[in-house]
Coordinates of C-alpha atoms in Angstrom, one line a residue:
Chain A
X1 CA -26.3 -26.1 56.7
X2 CA -23.4 -26.2 54.0
X3 CA -24.5 -23.7 51.7
X4 CA -21.4 -21.6 52.3
X5 CA -19.5 -24.5 51.5
X6 CA -20.9 -24.8 48.0
X7 CA -19.1 -23.5 44.9
X8 CA -20.6 -20.3 44.0
X9 CA -22.3 -20.6 40.7
X10 CA -24.1 -17.7 38.7
X11 CA -27.7 -16.3 40.0
X12 CA -29.9 -18.8 38.7
X13 CA -31.9 -15.8 37.1
X14 CA -29.0 -15.1 34.3
X15 CA -29.5 -18.6 32.9
X16 CA -31.4 -20.5 30.0
X17 CA -33.8 -18.8 27.6
X18 CA -35.7 -17.2 30.0
X19 CA -32.8 -15.5 31.4
X20 CA -31.5 -14.7 27.8
X21 CA -34.9 -13.0 27.1
X22 CA -34.9 -11.2 30.3
X23 CA -31.5 -10.0 29.9
X24 CA -31.8 -9.0 26.0
X25 CA -35.3 -8.4 25.0
X26 CA -37.3 -7.1 28.2
X27 CA -34.6 -5.4 30.4
X28 CA -36.8 -2.4 31.0
X29 CA -40.0 -0.9 30.0
X30 CA -38.9 0.8 26.9
X31 CA -36.8 -2.3 25.6
X32 CA -40.1 -4.2 26.3
X33 CA -42.0 -1.9 24.1
X34 CA -39.4 -1.9 21.2
X35 CA -39.6 -5.7 21.3
X36 CA -43.1 -5.9 21.0
X37 CA -43.0 -3.1 18.3
X38 CA -40.8 -5.3 16.6
X39 CA -42.6 -8.5 16.5
X40 CA -45.6 -6.4 15.3
X41 CA -43.5 -5.2 12.3
X42 CA -42.2 -8.5 11.7
X43 CA -45.9 -10.0 11.9
X44 CA -47.3 -7.4 9.4
X45 CA -44.3 -7.8 7.0
X46 CA -43.1 -11.3 6.6
X47 CA -46.1 -13.4 6.0
X48 CA -47.5 -11.4 3.0
X49 CA -43.9 -11.5 1.6
X50 CA -43.5 -15.4 1.9
X51 CA -47.2 -15.6 0.4
X52 CA -46.1 -13.6 -2.3
X53 CA -42.7 -15.2 -3.1
X54 CA -43.4 -18.8 -2.3
X55 CA -46.7 -19.9 -1.1
X56 CA -48.9 -18.0 -3.7
X57 CA -46.3 -17.9 -6.2
X58 CA -46.7 -19.6 -9.8
X59 CA -43.7 -21.7 -10.6
X60 CA -45.0 -24.0 -13.6
X61 CA -46.3 -23.0 -17.1
X62 CA -45.2 -21.3 -20.3
X63 CA -47.1 -18.1 -20.9
X64 CA -48.3 -15.3 -18.6
X65 CA -52.0 -16.9 -18.7
X66 CA -50.6 -19.7 -16.6
X67 CA -50.0 -17.3 -13.5
X68 CA -53.4 -17.9 -12.5
X69 CA -52.2 -17.8 -8.7
X70 CA -52.1 -14.4 -6.8
X71 CA -48.5 -14.5 -5.8
X72 CA -45.5 -13.9 -7.9
X73 CA -45.4 -15.3 -11.5
X74 CA -41.8 -16.6 -11.5
X75 CA -42.6 -18.2 -14.9
X76 CA -41.8 -14.9 -16.4
X77 CA -38.2 -15.8 -15.1
X78 CA -38.1 -19.1 -16.4
X79 CA -39.3 -18.4 -19.8
X80 CA -36.5 -15.7 -20.1
X81 CA -33.8 -17.4 -18.0
X82 CA -31.7 -17.7 -21.1
X83 CA -31.8 -13.8 -22.0
X84 CA -31.5 -13.2 -18.2
X85 CA -28.2 -15.3 -17.7
X86 CA -26.7 -15.1 -21.3
X87 CA -28.1 -12.2 -23.3
X88 CA -28.1 -12.9 -26.7
X89 CA -25.2 -15.2 -27.0
X90 CA -26.1 -17.8 -29.6
X91 CA -27.6 -20.7 -28.0
X92 CA -25.6 -23.4 -29.7
X93 CA -22.4 -21.5 -28.3
X94 CA -23.5 -21.3 -24.6
X95 CA -21.7 -24.3 -23.8
X96 CA -18.6 -22.0 -24.1
X97 CA -19.8 -19.6 -21.1
X98 CA -20.7 -22.7 -19.2
X99 CA -17.0 -24.2 -19.8
X100 CA -15.7 -20.9 -18.4
X101 CA -18.0 -21.1 -15.5
X102 CA -17.2 -24.7 -14.6
X103 CA -13.3 -24.1 -14.7
X104 CA -13.8 -21.2 -12.7
X105 CA -16.1 -23.0 -9.9
X106 CA -13.8 -25.8 -9.7
X107 CA -10.6 -23.6 -9.1
X108 CA -12.5 -21.5 -6.7
X109 CA -13.8 -24.7 -4.7
X110 CA -10.2 -25.7 -4.7
X111 CA -9.0 -22.5 -3.2
X112 CA -11.6 -22.4 -0.6
X113 CA -11.2 -26.2 0.8
X114 CA -8.6 -25.8 3.5
X115 CA -5.4 -27.5 3.5
X116 CA -5.0 -28.7 0.2
X117 CA -1.5 -28.4 -1.8
X118 CA -0.5 -26.4 -4.6
X119 CA -2.8 -23.5 -4.2
X120 CA -0.2 -21.3 -5.3
X121 CA -0.3 -23.1 -8.9
X122 CA -4.2 -23.1 -9.0
X123 CA -3.9 -19.4 -8.1
X124 CA -1.4 -18.7 -10.9
X125 CA -3.5 -20.8 -13.1
X126 CA -6.5 -18.4 -12.2
X127 CA -4.6 -15.4 -12.8
X128 CA -2.5 -15.8 -15.8
X129 CA -4.0 -18.8 -17.9
X130 CA -7.7 -18.6 -17.2
X131 CA -8.1 -15.1 -18.4
X132 CA -6.6 -16.4 -21.6
X133 CA -9.0 -19.4 -21.6
X134 CA -11.7 -16.6 -21.2
X135 CA -10.7 -14.7 -23.9
X136 CA -10.3 -17.4 -26.4
X137 CA -13.7 -19.4 -25.2
X138 CA -15.9 -16.4 -24.8
X139 CA -15.0 -14.0 -27.9
X140 CA -13.8 -16.8 -30.2
X141 CA -10.8 -17.8 -32.1
X142 CA -8.6 -21.1 -32.5
X143 CA -11.3 -22.6 -34.2
X144 CA -14.2 -21.1 -32.3
X145 CA -16.6 -19.2 -33.8
X146 CA -16.4 -15.1 -33.0
X147 CA -19.1 -13.9 -30.9
X148 CA -19.3 -10.1 -31.0
X149 CA -19.5 -8.6 -27.8
X150 CA -22.7 -6.8 -28.6
X151 CA -24.4 -10.1 -28.5
X152 CA -23.0 -10.6 -24.4
X153 CA -25.4 -9.6 -21.9
X154 CA -27.4 -10.6 -18.8
X155 CA -25.6 -11.8 -15.9
X156 CA -22.8 -13.2 -17.9
X157 CA -22.0 -9.7 -19.1
X158 CA -22.2 -8.4 -15.6
X159 CA -19.8 -11.0 -14.2
X160 CA -17.4 -10.1 -17.0
X161 CA -17.3 -6.3 -16.3
X162 CA -17.3 -6.6 -12.5
X163 CA -14.7 -9.9 -13.0
X164 CA -12.4 -7.6 -15.0
X165 CA -12.7 -4.7 -13.1
X166 CA -12.0 -6.3 -9.8
X167 CA -9.1 -8.6 -10.9
X168 CA -7.4 -5.6 -12.7
X169 CA -8.0 -2.8 -10.6
X170 CA -6.3 -4.2 -7.5
X171 CA -3.1 -4.3 -8.7
X172 CA -3.3 -1.0 -10.5
X173 CA -4.6 0.6 -7.2
X174 CA -1.8 -0.8 -5.4
X175 CA 0.6 0.9 -8.0
X176 CA -1.2 3.9 -7.7
X177 CA -1.3 4.1 -3.8
X178 CA 2.7 3.4 -3.9
X179 CA 3.4 5.8 -6.7
X180 CA 1.2 8.5 -4.6
X181 CA 3.7 7.9 -1.8
X182 CA 6.6 7.8 -3.6
X183 CA 9.4 10.2 -2.8
X184 CA 10.4 10.7 -6.4
X185 CA 7.8 13.9 -6.9
X186 CA 7.1 13.2 -10.7
X187 CA 5.7 9.8 -9.9
X188 CA 3.7 10.9 -6.8
X189 CA 2.1 14.0 -9.1
X190 CA 1.3 11.9 -11.7
X191 CA -0.3 9.3 -9.5
X192 CA -2.2 11.9 -7.4
X193 CA -3.7 14.0 -10.6
X194 CA -4.7 10.5 -12.2
X195 CA -6.4 9.4 -8.8
X196 CA -8.2 12.5 -8.1
X197 CA -9.4 13.0 -11.7
X198 CA -10.7 9.4 -11.7
X199 CA -12.3 10.1 -8.2
X200 CA -13.8 13.5 -9.1
X201 CA -15.9 12.1 -12.1
X202 CA -19.2 10.1 -11.8
X203 CA -18.9 6.3 -13.1
X204 CA -21.9 7.1 -15.5
X205 CA -19.5 10.2 -16.8
X206 CA -16.8 7.8 -17.5
X207 CA -19.0 5.6 -19.4
X208 CA -20.4 8.0 -21.3
X209 CA -17.1 9.2 -22.4
X210 CA -15.6 5.8 -23.1
X211 CA -18.6 5.0 -25.3
X212 CA -19.3 8.4 -27.0
X213 CA -16.1 10.9 -26.5
X214 CA -13.3 8.5 -27.0
X215 CA -14.2 7.4 -30.8
X216 CA -14.1 11.2 -31.6
X217 CA -10.4 11.2 -30.5
X218 CA -9.3 8.2 -32.5
X219 CA -8.3 8.4 -36.1
X220 CA -10.6 7.5 -38.5
X221 CA -11.0 3.6 -39.1
X222 CA -9.7 2.7 -35.3
X223 CA -12.4 1.3 -33.7
X224 CA -12.0 -0.3 -30.1
X225 CA -14.6 -2.5 -29.0
X226 CA -17.1 -0.9 -27.0
X227 CA -17.2 -3.4 -23.8
X228 CA -13.4 -3.2 -23.9
X229 CA -13.7 0.8 -23.7
X230 CA -16.3 0.4 -20.7
X231 CA -13.9 -2.3 -18.9
X232 CA -11.1 0.3 -19.2
X233 CA -13.2 3.0 -17.8
X234 CA -14.4 0.9 -14.8
X235 CA -11.1 -0.6 -14.1
X236 CA -9.5 2.8 -13.7
X237 CA -12.6 4.0 -12.0
X238 CA -12.5 1.2 -9.4
X239 CA -8.4 1.4 -9.3
X240 CA -8.5 5.3 -8.3
X241 CA -10.7 4.4 -5.4
X242 CA -8.8 1.3 -4.3
X243 CA -5.8 3.6 -4.5
X244 CA -7.1 5.5 -1.6
X245 CA -8.2 2.5 0.6
X246 CA -4.6 1.2 0.1
X247 CA -2.9 4.2 0.5
X248 CA -4.7 4.4 3.9
X249 CA -3.5 0.8 5.0
X250 CA 0.1 2.1 4.2
X251 CA -0.2 5.1 6.3
X252 CA -1.2 3.0 9.2
X253 CA 1.8 1.1 9.0
X254 CA 4.4 1.7 11.6
X255 CA 7.4 3.5 10.7
X256 CA 9.7 0.8 12.5
X257 CA 8.4 -2.2 10.1
X258 CA 9.8 0.1 7.2
X259 CA 13.3 0.7 9.2
X260 CA 13.6 -3.3 10.1
X261 CA 13.0 -4.0 6.6
X262 CA 15.6 -1.9 5.4
X263 CA 17.9 -2.7 8.2
X264 CA 18.0 -6.2 7.0
X265 CA 18.9 -5.1 3.6
X266 CA 15.5 -5.6 1.8
X267 CA 15.1 -3.4 -1.7
X268 CA 12.0 -1.0 -1.8
X269 CA 10.3 -3.7 -4.3
X270 CA 10.9 -6.6 -1.8
X271 CA 10.3 -4.6 1.5
X272 CA 6.9 -3.5 -0.1
X273 CA 6.0 -7.0 -1.8
X274 CA 7.2 -8.9 1.5
X275 CA 6.6 -6.8 4.4
X276 CA 4.8 -3.7 3.8
X277 CA 1.9 -4.7 1.4
X278 CA 1.1 -8.1 3.1
X279 CA 0.6 -6.3 6.4
X280 CA -1.3 -3.2 5.0
X281 CA -3.7 -4.7 2.6
X282 CA -4.9 -7.6 5.3
X283 CA -5.8 -4.1 7.5
X284 CA -8.0 -3.0 4.7
X285 CA -9.5 -6.1 3.5
X286 CA -13.2 -4.8 4.6
X287 CA -12.5 -1.6 2.5
X288 CA -11.4 -3.2 -0.4
X289 CA -14.2 -5.8 -0.4
X290 CA -16.3 -3.0 0.0
X291 CA -15.1 -1.2 -2.8
X292 CA -15.3 -4.4 -5.0
X293 CA -19.3 -5.0 -3.8
X294 CA -19.7 -1.5 -5.0
X295 CA -18.1 -2.1 -8.2
X296 CA -20.0 -5.2 -8.9
X297 CA -23.3 -3.1 -8.0
X298 CA -22.2 -0.3 -10.1
X299 CA -21.8 -2.5 -13.1
X300 CA -25.6 -1.9 -14.2
X301 CA -24.5 1.5 -15.0
X302 CA -23.2 0.0 -18.2
X303 CA -27.0 0.2 -19.3
X304 CA -26.7 4.0 -20.3
X305 CA -23.9 3.4 -23.1
X306 CA -26.4 0.5 -24.7
X307 CA -24.9 -2.5 -22.7
X308 CA -27.4 -5.0 -21.4
X309 CA -25.9 -6.3 -18.1
X310 CA -28.1 -8.3 -15.6
X311 CA -30.3 -5.7 -14.4
X312 CA -30.6 -3.8 -17.6
X313 CA -31.7 -7.0 -19.6
X314 CA -34.5 -7.8 -17.0
X315 CA -35.9 -4.5 -17.5
X316 CA -35.6 -5.2 -21.2
X317 CA -37.6 -8.4 -20.8
X318 CA -40.0 -6.8 -18.8
X319 CA -40.8 -4.7 -21.8
X320 CA -41.7 -7.5 -24.0
X321 CA -45.4 -7.3 -24.9
X322 CA -45.9 -10.8 -23.5
X323 CA -44.5 -10.1 -20.4
X324 CA -45.9 -6.5 -19.4
X325 CA -46.3 -6.0 -15.7
X326 CA -44.0 -8.4 -14.3
X327 CA -41.4 -6.0 -13.4
X328 CA -42.0 -6.6 -9.5
X329 CA -41.1 -10.4 -10.0
X330 CA -37.7 -9.1 -12.4
X331 CA -36.4 -6.7 -9.5
X332 CA -37.2 -9.1 -6.6
X333 CA -34.8 -11.8 -8.8
X334 CA -32.3 -9.0 -9.6
X335 CA -32.2 -8.3 -5.9
X336 CA -31.6 -11.7 -4.6
X337 CA -29.2 -12.5 -7.2
X338 CA -27.2 -9.5 -6.4
X339 CA -27.4 -10.0 -2.7
X340 CA -26.1 -13.6 -3.1
X341 CA -23.1 -12.4 -5.2
X342 CA -22.4 -9.4 -3.0
X343 CA -22.7 -11.2 0.5
X344 CA -20.5 -13.9 -1.0
X345 CA -17.9 -11.3 -1.3
X346 CA -18.6 -10.2 2.5
X347 CA -18.4 -13.5 3.6
X348 CA -15.4 -14.3 2.1
X349 CA -13.7 -11.1 3.4
X350 CA -14.4 -12.1 6.8
X351 CA -13.2 -15.5 6.2
X352 CA -9.9 -14.0 4.7
X353 CA -9.6 -11.8 7.7
X354 CA -10.1 -14.4 10.5
X355 CA -7.2 -17.0 8.3
X356 CA -4.9 -13.8 8.0
X357 CA -5.1 -12.9 11.8
X358 CA -1.7 -13.3 13.4
X359 CA -2.3 -10.7 15.9
X360 CA 0.0 -7.7 16.4
Chain B
X1 CA 43.0 -8.0 19.7
X2 CA 43.5 -7.2 15.4
X3 CA 43.0 -3.3 14.8
X4 CA 41.1 -3.9 11.6
X5 CA 39.3 -0.7 11.4
X6 CA 35.4 -1.6 10.8
X7 CA 33.7 1.9 11.0
X8 CA 35.0 5.4 10.8
X9 CA 32.9 8.7 11.2
X10 CA 34.7 11.8 10.3
X11 CA 33.3 15.3 11.0
X12 CA 29.7 14.1 10.7
X13 CA 27.0 16.5 11.1
X14 CA 23.3 16.4 10.9
X15 CA 20.3 18.4 11.4
X16 CA 16.6 18.0 11.7
X17 CA 15.4 21.3 10.3
X18 CA 16.9 23.9 12.6
X19 CA 17.9 21.2 15.1
X20 CA 21.8 20.3 15.3
X21 CA 21.5 16.8 15.9
X22 CA 24.9 15.5 15.5
X23 CA 27.6 18.0 15.6
X24 CA 30.8 17.0 14.4
X25 CA 31.0 13.6 15.4
X26 CA 34.5 11.7 14.8
X27 CA 34.8 8.2 15.9
X28 CA 36.5 5.1 14.7
X29 CA 35.9 1.4 15.8
X30 CA 37.9 -1.4 15.1
X31 CA 37.0 -5.0 14.8
X32 CA 35.6 -6.9 17.7
X33 CA 35.4 -3.6 20.0
X34 CA 32.2 -3.1 21.9
X35 CA 31.1 0.5 22.1
X36 CA 28.3 1.8 24.8
X37 CA 26.7 5.2 24.0
X38 CA 24.7 6.6 26.4
X39 CA 23.4 10.2 27.2
X40 CA 20.4 12.1 28.0
X41 CA 17.1 11.7 25.6
X42 CA 17.7 13.9 22.6
X43 CA 21.3 13.7 22.8
X44 CA 21.7 12.3 19.3
X45 CA 22.9 8.8 20.2
X46 CA 20.1 7.1 18.4
X47 CA 20.5 9.3 15.3
X48 CA 24.5 8.5 15.5
X49 CA 24.0 4.6 15.1
X50 CA 21.2 4.8 12.6
X51 CA 23.4 7.0 10.5
X52 CA 25.9 4.0 10.3
X53 CA 23.1 1.9 8.4
X54 CA 21.4 4.9 6.7
X55 CA 18.2 4.7 8.6
X56 CA 19.3 8.4 8.8
X57 CA 21.2 10.4 6.3
X58 CA 24.2 12.6 7.6
X59 CA 24.5 15.6 6.1
X60 CA 28.3 16.5 6.3
X61 CA 31.2 14.6 6.8
X62 CA 32.2 11.1 6.1
X63 CA 31.1 7.6 7.2
X64 CA 32.9 4.7 6.1
X65 CA 31.7 1.3 7.0
X66 CA 34.3 -1.6 6.4
X67 CA 35.8 0.3 3.5
X68 CA 32.8 1.3 1.9
X69 CA 31.8 4.9 1.9
X70 CA 28.1 5.8 2.8
X71 CA 26.5 7.9 0.1
X72 CA 23.4 8.2 -2.0
X73 CA 24.5 5.4 -4.0
X74 CA 22.1 2.8 -3.3
X75 CA 24.8 -0.2 -3.8
X76 CA 26.7 1.3 -1.1
X77 CA 23.9 1.5 1.2
X78 CA 22.8 -2.2 0.3
X79 CA 26.4 -3.6 1.0
X80 CA 26.6 -1.9 4.0
X81 CA 23.2 -3.0 5.2
X82 CA 24.2 -6.5 4.5
X83 CA 27.0 -6.2 7.0
X84 CA 25.3 -4.2 9.8
X85 CA 22.7 -5.9 11.7
X86 CA 20.2 -3.7 14.0
X87 CA 18.1 -4.3 17.1
X88 CA 15.6 -1.6 17.7
X89 CA 13.9 -0.6 20.9
X90 CA 10.5 -1.7 19.9
X91 CA 11.5 -5.2 18.4
X92 CA 10.1 -4.2 15.1
X93 CA 9.5 -8.0 14.2
X94 CA 7.3 -8.6 11.1
X95 CA 4.0 -9.7 12.8
X96 CA 2.4 -11.4 9.9
X97 CA 5.4 -13.8 9.6
X98 CA 6.2 -16.3 12.1
X99 CA 9.5 -16.1 14.3
X100 CA 11.2 -18.5 11.9
X101 CA 10.3 -16.5 8.7
X102 CA 11.1 -13.6 10.3
X103 CA 14.6 -14.8 10.5
X104 CA 14.7 -16.5 7.1
X105 CA 13.1 -13.9 5.0
X106 CA 16.1 -11.6 4.5
X107 CA 18.8 -14.6 4.0
X108 CA 16.2 -16.1 1.5
X109 CA 15.6 -12.8 -0.4
X110 CA 18.9 -10.5 0.1
X111 CA 21.5 -13.3 0.5
X112 CA 19.5 -15.6 -2.0
X113 CA 20.2 -18.8 0.3
X114 CA 18.0 -21.7 -0.7
X115 CA 14.9 -22.0 1.4
X116 CA 15.7 -25.2 3.5
X117 CA 19.2 -23.8 4.4
X118 CA 18.2 -20.2 5.6
X119 CA 15.5 -22.1 7.7
X120 CA 18.2 -24.4 9.1
X121 CA 20.5 -21.3 9.9
X122 CA 17.8 -19.4 11.5
X123 CA 16.8 -22.5 13.7
X124 CA 20.4 -22.2 14.7
X125 CA 20.4 -18.6 16.0
X126 CA 17.4 -19.4 17.5
X127 CA 18.7 -22.1 19.4
X128 CA 21.3 -19.6 20.2
X129 CA 19.1 -17.2 21.8
X130 CA 17.2 -19.9 23.2
X131 CA 13.7 -19.5 21.8
X132 CA 14.0 -22.2 19.3
X133 CA 10.8 -23.7 20.7
X134 CA 8.7 -20.7 19.7
X135 CA 10.1 -20.9 16.2
X136 CA 6.6 -21.3 14.6
X137 CA 4.7 -18.8 16.7
X138 CA 3.9 -15.5 15.6
X139 CA 5.6 -12.1 17.2
X140 CA 2.3 -11.4 19.0
X141 CA 2.1 -14.8 21.0
X142 CA 5.8 -13.8 22.4
X143 CA 6.7 -12.0 25.4
X144 CA 8.9 -9.0 25.1
X145 CA 11.9 -10.4 26.1
X146 CA 11.3 -13.2 23.6
X147 CA 10.4 -11.0 20.8
X148 CA 13.6 -9.1 21.4
X149 CA 15.9 -12.0 21.5
X150 CA 13.9 -13.2 18.1
X151 CA 14.8 -9.9 16.9
X152 CA 18.5 -10.4 17.7
X153 CA 18.5 -13.8 16.1
X154 CA 16.7 -12.0 12.9
X155 CA 19.8 -9.6 12.9
X156 CA 22.3 -12.3 13.1
X157 CA 21.0 -14.6 10.6
X158 CA 22.3 -11.9 7.9
X159 CA 25.7 -12.8 9.5
X160 CA 26.3 -9.3 10.0
X161 CA 30.1 -8.3 10.8
X162 CA 28.8 -5.2 13.1
X163 CA 25.8 -5.2 15.1
X164 CA 23.7 -1.9 16.3
X165 CA 21.7 -2.1 19.0
X166 CA 19.3 1.1 19.9
X167 CA 18.1 0.8 23.4
X168 CA 17.5 -2.7 23.4
X169 CA 16.0 -3.3 26.8
X170 CA 14.1 0.0 27.2
X171 CA 10.8 -1.1 26.2
X172 CA 11.0 -4.3 28.4
X173 CA 9.5 -5.2 31.7
X174 CA 12.4 -5.4 34.2
X175 CA 12.2 -9.2 34.6
X176 CA 13.1 -9.6 31.0
X177 CA 15.8 -7.3 30.7
X178 CA 18.3 -9.9 32.0
X179 CA 17.4 -12.8 29.5
X180 CA 18.2 -10.0 26.6
X181 CA 21.1 -8.6 28.1
X182 CA 22.6 -12.4 28.3
X183 CA 22.4 -12.7 24.9
X184 CA 24.1 -9.5 24.2
X185 CA 26.8 -10.6 26.4
X186 CA 27.3 -13.9 24.9
X187 CA 27.7 -12.2 21.5
X188 CA 30.1 -9.9 22.7
X189 CA 32.1 -12.9 24.1
X190 CA 31.7 -14.3 20.8
X191 CA 33.8 -11.2 19.3
X192 CA 31.1 -9.4 17.4
X193 CA 31.7 -5.6 16.9
X194 CA 29.2 -3.8 18.8
X195 CA 27.6 -0.5 19.0
X196 CA 25.0 -0.4 21.9
X197 CA 23.0 2.7 22.8
X198 CA 21.9 1.7 26.6
X199 CA 21.6 2.9 29.8
X200 CA 22.3 -0.5 31.3
X201 CA 25.4 0.6 32.9
X202 CA 26.0 -2.9 34.6
X203 CA 26.2 -4.4 31.0
X204 CA 28.8 -1.2 29.7
X205 CA 31.1 -2.2 32.8
X206 CA 30.9 -5.8 31.8
X207 CA 31.4 -5.9 28.2
X208 CA 32.1 -2.4 27.0
X209 CA 35.9 -1.6 25.7
X210 CA 34.8 2.3 25.8
X211 CA 31.9 4.4 26.8
X212 CA 30.9 7.3 24.9
X213 CA 28.8 9.9 26.6
X214 CA 26.8 11.9 24.1
X215 CA 25.3 15.5 25.1
X216 CA 23.3 17.7 22.4
X217 CA 24.9 16.1 19.6
X218 CA 28.3 15.8 20.6
X219 CA 30.6 12.9 21.7
X220 CA 31.3 14.6 25.5
X221 CA 33.6 12.2 26.6
X222 CA 35.1 8.6 25.7
X223 CA 36.7 6.3 27.8
X224 CA 37.2 2.9 28.9
X225 CA 34.5 1.6 31.5
X226 CA 36.6 2.3 34.5
X227 CA 37.7 5.6 33.9
X228 CA 34.4 6.7 32.8
X229 CA 32.5 5.7 36.0
X230 CA 35.7 6.6 38.0
X231 CA 37.2 10.0 36.8
X232 CA 34.4 11.6 34.4
X233 CA 35.9 14.7 33.5
X234 CA 33.1 16.7 32.2
X235 CA 30.3 18.2 34.4
X236 CA 28.0 17.0 32.2
X237 CA 28.8 13.4 32.4
X238 CA 29.0 13.7 36.1
X239 CA 25.6 15.1 36.5
X240 CA 24.3 12.5 33.8
X241 CA 26.1 9.7 35.9
X242 CA 24.7 11.1 39.4
X243 CA 21.3 10.6 37.7
X244 CA 21.3 7.1 36.4
X245 CA 23.3 5.5 38.9

């Protein structure tokens, strides 16, 4: 027999589907029991859900009377889609929002495709020129008819609040974090106070203050747009949280990185911008994106000051007498859309982490 | 050898809290001189060289580097840091940048060299420390010895007139110490003014113009290598030498 001379392979039992099943799902009696229990749960939950959402659902029609099947009545969403996506924005001006979406989509796609050139320029365009385009296109000016922000609503409003909050809060958060660690006591104390006050107050209070209290402190006749007040509130609120996240990253930096930067002659700001922040921000990407996701979902709170965001408007159209009783469809749809956006951020964060990983 | 004074320390004192880490340090280092500083741990040798480029602040006395006195004035600090290169025990390369970018970063942002020129010069120095083939890798992909040589190249890219080495081989595996020391010997032969904190006595014998022995924040003995090893005066030096040789 030459069996002894053969190369030794892995024991056969570990291989293939059976091996995997045995190892992961049925390795002992309680594991087997859990597996069977889990399968049973899926069995009782999944089919009814699939039936309700897809198989028994109603997709075609104009009114609630067309919803004859037992499942979800997606006609409710279809018929109100304009309200849900754009709020009360005038129909003939909707192209302006779509135009902004298109620019965002194209430049975002460009940044996502690997190995394209001039990404820096596209990024700069998005951060500097795009916001100006947004303001002009969305609120009017340069020959475009003005659209008051009280008409803004739906998913569009959610994206505006979350977008502005996210984009502006990161740089402010970074500056606050640097300020809190500053050697100058005045700067450090001011930043600490700012951060702790904002973090100590619930967002809902911030929004109430912005909407109801703030005007009381302003001189007669001075009137800030309510949306802008809400935006400022959301931005500082998010910035205070981000500041602490970023500070965590700064504290995790080895002292040697500061010393090496100083030894080659980098000044404080260059050291921060070129050596310390790129590393410490990279370390806290998961926490930063976590904050972004939280802010995205927290935008739903603007409902309390009378702004109709995505969720708010879905609840609102549910109270329309023509469509009473379809709140389930509304909430499931809202959940699905929120999930898509949040998961996209999560996915991007993982991608970014992998891309920036250079080892330590 | 010309005797242009590069570094002058006069009655320098420093405390960490109550601990008197530098106690009346007086030192003059001329252009092209190679000084090796040794001594037991905690003797203040690292603190001494870290005071020269202001990674630590001295509290009394004067430190004058190339005619510029170190004060709280950030311009004097910047000027001196531009002239003084430093190599650390833990390399302290920037892990998010390639080796080439590690080397060209400061020339681009501090010296304001055009990018292409800075990279070209960085490649030259990387070639000199024989890791030009690793230029596009990240620090984590290099061995300790290679990282330390990259760190030396990074310091040299600023074309400093003085190089400080803070225990450059202490964190290295034994088989990599020689490759780093070889680079340092080459640098010494090129006429660089060097202050090296190290316990590599072979290196000290070979290149040092003078060896300084420190203990408890004081310079106990400063001599040329031959006298230092053959006739140490102080008991503390003798004890130290018997422990490390």
